[in-house]
Short mmCIF file of C-alpha atoms in Angstrom, two decimals:
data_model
loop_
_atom_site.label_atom_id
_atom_site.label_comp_id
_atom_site.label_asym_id
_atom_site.label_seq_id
_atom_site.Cartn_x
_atom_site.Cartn_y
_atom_site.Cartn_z
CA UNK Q 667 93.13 82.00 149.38
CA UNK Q 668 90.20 82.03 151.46
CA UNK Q 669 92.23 79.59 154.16
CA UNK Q 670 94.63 82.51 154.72
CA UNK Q 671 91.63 85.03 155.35
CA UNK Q 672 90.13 82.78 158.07
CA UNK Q 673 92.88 81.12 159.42
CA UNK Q 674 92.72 78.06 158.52
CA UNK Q 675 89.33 77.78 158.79
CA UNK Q 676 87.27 77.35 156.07
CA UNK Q 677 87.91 76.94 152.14
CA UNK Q 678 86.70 78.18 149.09
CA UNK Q 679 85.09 76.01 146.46
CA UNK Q 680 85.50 76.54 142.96
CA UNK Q 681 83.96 74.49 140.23
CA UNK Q 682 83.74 76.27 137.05
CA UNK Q 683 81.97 79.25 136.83
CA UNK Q 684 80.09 78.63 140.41
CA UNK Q 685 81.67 79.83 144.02
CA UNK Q 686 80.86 78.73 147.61
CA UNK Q 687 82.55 79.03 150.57
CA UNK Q 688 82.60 76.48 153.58
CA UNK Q 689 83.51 77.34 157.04
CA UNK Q 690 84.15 74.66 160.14
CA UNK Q 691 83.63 75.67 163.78
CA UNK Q 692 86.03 75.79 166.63
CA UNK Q 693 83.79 73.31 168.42
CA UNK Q 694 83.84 69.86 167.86
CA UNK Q 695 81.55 67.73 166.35
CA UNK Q 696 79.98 70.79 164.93
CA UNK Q 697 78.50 70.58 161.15
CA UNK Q 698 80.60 72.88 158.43
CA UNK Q 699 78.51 75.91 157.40
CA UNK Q 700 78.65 76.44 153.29
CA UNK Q 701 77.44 79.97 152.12
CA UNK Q 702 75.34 80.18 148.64
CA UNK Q 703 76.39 79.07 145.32
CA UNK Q 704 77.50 82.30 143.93
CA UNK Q 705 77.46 81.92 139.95
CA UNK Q 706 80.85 84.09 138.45
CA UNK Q 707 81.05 85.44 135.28
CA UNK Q 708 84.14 86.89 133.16
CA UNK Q 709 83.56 88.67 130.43
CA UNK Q 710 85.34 90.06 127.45
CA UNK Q 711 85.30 93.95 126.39
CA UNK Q 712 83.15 93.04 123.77
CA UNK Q 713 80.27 90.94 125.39
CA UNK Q 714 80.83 93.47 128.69
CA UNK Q 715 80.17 96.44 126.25
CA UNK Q 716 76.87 94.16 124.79
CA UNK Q 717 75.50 94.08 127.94
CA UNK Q 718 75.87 97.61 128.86
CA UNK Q 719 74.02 98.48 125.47
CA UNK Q 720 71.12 96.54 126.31
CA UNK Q 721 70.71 97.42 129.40
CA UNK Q 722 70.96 101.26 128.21
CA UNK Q 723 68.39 99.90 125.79
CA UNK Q 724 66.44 98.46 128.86
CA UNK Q 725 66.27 101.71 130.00
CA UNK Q 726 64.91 103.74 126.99
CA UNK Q 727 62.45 101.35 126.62
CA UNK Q 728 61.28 102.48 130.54
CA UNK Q 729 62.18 105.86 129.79
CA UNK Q 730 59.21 105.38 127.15
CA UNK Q 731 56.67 104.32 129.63
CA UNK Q 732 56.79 107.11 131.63
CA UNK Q 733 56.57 109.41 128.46
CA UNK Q 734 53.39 108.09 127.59
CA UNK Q 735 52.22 108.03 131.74
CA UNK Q 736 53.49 112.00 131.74
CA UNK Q 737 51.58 112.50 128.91
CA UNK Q 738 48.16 110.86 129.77
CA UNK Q 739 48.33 113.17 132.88
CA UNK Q 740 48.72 116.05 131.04
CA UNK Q 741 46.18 115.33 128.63
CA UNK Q 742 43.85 114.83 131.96
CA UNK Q 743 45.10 118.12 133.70
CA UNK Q 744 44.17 119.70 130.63
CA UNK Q 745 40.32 118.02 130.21
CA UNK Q 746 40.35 119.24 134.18
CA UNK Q 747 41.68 122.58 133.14
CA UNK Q 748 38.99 122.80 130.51
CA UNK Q 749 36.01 121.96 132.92
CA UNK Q 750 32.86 124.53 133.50
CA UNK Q 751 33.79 126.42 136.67
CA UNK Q 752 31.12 124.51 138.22
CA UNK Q 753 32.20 120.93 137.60
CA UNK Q 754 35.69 122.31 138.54
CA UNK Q 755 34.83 122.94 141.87
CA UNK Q 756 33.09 119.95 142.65
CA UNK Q 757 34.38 117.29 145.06
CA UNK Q 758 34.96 114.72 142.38
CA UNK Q 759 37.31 116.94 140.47
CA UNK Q 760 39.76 117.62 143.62
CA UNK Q 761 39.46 113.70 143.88
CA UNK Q 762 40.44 113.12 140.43
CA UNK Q 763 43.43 116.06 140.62
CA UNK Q 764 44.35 113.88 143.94
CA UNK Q 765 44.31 110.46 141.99
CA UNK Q 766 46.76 112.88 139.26
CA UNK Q 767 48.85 114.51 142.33
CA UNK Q 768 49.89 110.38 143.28
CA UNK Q 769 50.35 109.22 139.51
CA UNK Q 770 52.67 112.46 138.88
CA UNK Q 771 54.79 111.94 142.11
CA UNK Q 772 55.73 108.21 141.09
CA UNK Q 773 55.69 109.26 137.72
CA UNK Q 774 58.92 111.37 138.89
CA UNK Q 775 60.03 108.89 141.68
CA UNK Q 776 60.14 106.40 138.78
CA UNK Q 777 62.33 108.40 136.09
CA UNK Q 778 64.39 109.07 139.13
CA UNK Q 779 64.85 106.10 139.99
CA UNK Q 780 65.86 105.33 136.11
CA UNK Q 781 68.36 107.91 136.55
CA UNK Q 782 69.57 106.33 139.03
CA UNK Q 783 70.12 102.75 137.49
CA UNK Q 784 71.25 104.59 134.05
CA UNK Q 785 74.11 106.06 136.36
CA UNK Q 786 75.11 102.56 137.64
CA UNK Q 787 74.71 100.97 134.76
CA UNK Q 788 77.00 104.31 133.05
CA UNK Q 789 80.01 104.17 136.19
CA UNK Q 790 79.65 100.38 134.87
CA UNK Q 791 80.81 100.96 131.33
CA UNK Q 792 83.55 103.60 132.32
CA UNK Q 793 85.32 100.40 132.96
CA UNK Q 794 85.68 99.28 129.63
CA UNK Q 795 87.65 100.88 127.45
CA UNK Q 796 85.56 99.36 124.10
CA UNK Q 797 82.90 101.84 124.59
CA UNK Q 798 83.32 105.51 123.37
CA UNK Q 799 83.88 108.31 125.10
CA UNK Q 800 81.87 110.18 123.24
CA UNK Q 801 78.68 107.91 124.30
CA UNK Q 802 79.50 107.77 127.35
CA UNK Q 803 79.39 111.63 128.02
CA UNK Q 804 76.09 111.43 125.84
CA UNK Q 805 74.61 109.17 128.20
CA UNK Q 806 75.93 110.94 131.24
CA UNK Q 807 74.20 114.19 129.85
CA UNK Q 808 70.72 112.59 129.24
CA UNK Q 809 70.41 110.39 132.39
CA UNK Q 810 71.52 114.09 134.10
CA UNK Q 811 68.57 115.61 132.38
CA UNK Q 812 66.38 112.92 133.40
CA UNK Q 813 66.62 113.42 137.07
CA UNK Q 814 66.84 117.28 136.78
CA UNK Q 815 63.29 116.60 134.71
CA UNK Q 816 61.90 114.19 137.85
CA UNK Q 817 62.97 116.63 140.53
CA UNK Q 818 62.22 119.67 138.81
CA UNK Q 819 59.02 120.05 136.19
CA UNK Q 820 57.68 117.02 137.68
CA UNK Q 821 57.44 117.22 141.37
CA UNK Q 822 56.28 121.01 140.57
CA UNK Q 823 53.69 119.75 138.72
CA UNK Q 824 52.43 117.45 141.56
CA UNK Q 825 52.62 120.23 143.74
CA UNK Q 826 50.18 122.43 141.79
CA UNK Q 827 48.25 119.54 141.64
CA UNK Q 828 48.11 119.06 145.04
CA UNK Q 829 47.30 122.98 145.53
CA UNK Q 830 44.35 122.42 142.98
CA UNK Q 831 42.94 119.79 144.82
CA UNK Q 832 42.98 121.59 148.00
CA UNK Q 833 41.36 124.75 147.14
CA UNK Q 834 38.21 125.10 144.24
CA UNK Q 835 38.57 128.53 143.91
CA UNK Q 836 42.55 128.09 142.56
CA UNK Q 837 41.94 125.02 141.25
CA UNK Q 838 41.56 126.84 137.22
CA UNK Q 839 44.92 128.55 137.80
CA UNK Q 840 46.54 125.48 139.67
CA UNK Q 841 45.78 123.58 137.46
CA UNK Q 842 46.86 125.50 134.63
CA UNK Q 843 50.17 126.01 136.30
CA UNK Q 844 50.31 121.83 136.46
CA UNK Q 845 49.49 122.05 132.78
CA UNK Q 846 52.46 124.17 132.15
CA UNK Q 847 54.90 122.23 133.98
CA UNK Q 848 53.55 118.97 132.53
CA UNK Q 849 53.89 120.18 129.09
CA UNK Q 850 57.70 121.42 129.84
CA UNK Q 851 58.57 117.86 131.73
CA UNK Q 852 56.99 116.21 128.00
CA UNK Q 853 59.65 118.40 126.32
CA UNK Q 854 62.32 117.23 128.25
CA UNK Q 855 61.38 113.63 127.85
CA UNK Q 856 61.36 113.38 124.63
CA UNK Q 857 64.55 115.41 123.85
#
């Protein structure tokens, strides 16, 4: 009981699936302060295990939009790899291989970041006992994958990127080295 927690203070407020809280001052004449409406939700194995599935789902469905972002940069490294040595060292190509260097960085900060919320979302459904095992350590193996892909491949990639724009004479072989990477991080994505 909240009145046992505050000393006789405040209360809790329960009305069906909706909790507040409501605390009174010390000082007279003072007016009760009530924290938000906080909505609560029990759920059963089943509809618990539901949830985690879609958000899993939720999650491929991302996992998809950065495929298609990693491989729309690779298809432009490659044009850029492909350019007359002239047009490669022009000022507009280490502007474009800049524009590439930022879309490949959150490319990776965003599958990280997806890692990330497929771990939660994983230590989530470790608490129900519905769900099995065997999914569970499949999950845990991809979303491992996917942030060994956004730290590895894929930041190296923006880093070659970043070395292309920054000097025209490497920028065939940085570039090509970007290409590489790209290609690999592709791999791993769609495994």
């Amino acid at each position: 009981r909240i009145d046992d927690v505050v000393g006789g203070l405040g209360s809790a407020v329960v009305a069906d699936d909706e909790l507040r809280a409501v605390a009174t001052d010390f000082l007279p004449d003072r007016e009760a302060s009530e924290s938000p409406v906080y909505r609560v939700h029990v759920l059963g194995n089943e509809r618990h295990a539901e949830l985690v599935r879609q958000k899993l789902e939720s999650l491929l469905v991302q996992l998809e939009e950065v495929t298609r972002l990693e491989e729309k940069i690779a298809d432009t490294t490659r044009d850029v790899k492909e350019l007359p040595e002239q047009k490669l060292a022009a000022a507009e190509t280490g502007q474009k291989l800049g524009e590439m260097k930022d879309s490949q960085t959150q490319n990776a900060a965003n599958l990280e970041e997806l890692a990330k919320e497929g771990m939660r979302t994983l230590r989530e459904a470790l608490r129900n006992p519905t769900i099995p095992q065997e999914t569970l350590r499949e999950w845990s193996k991809n979303l491992q994958a996917m942030q060994e892909l956004a730290q590895g491949e894929m930041q190296q990639a923006s880093k070659s990127l970043s070395a292309a724009q920054q000097s025209a004479e490497a920028r065939a072989q940085e570039s090509g080295k970007a290409l590489e990477q790209e290609q690999a991080g592709l791999e791993g994505l769609e495994k």
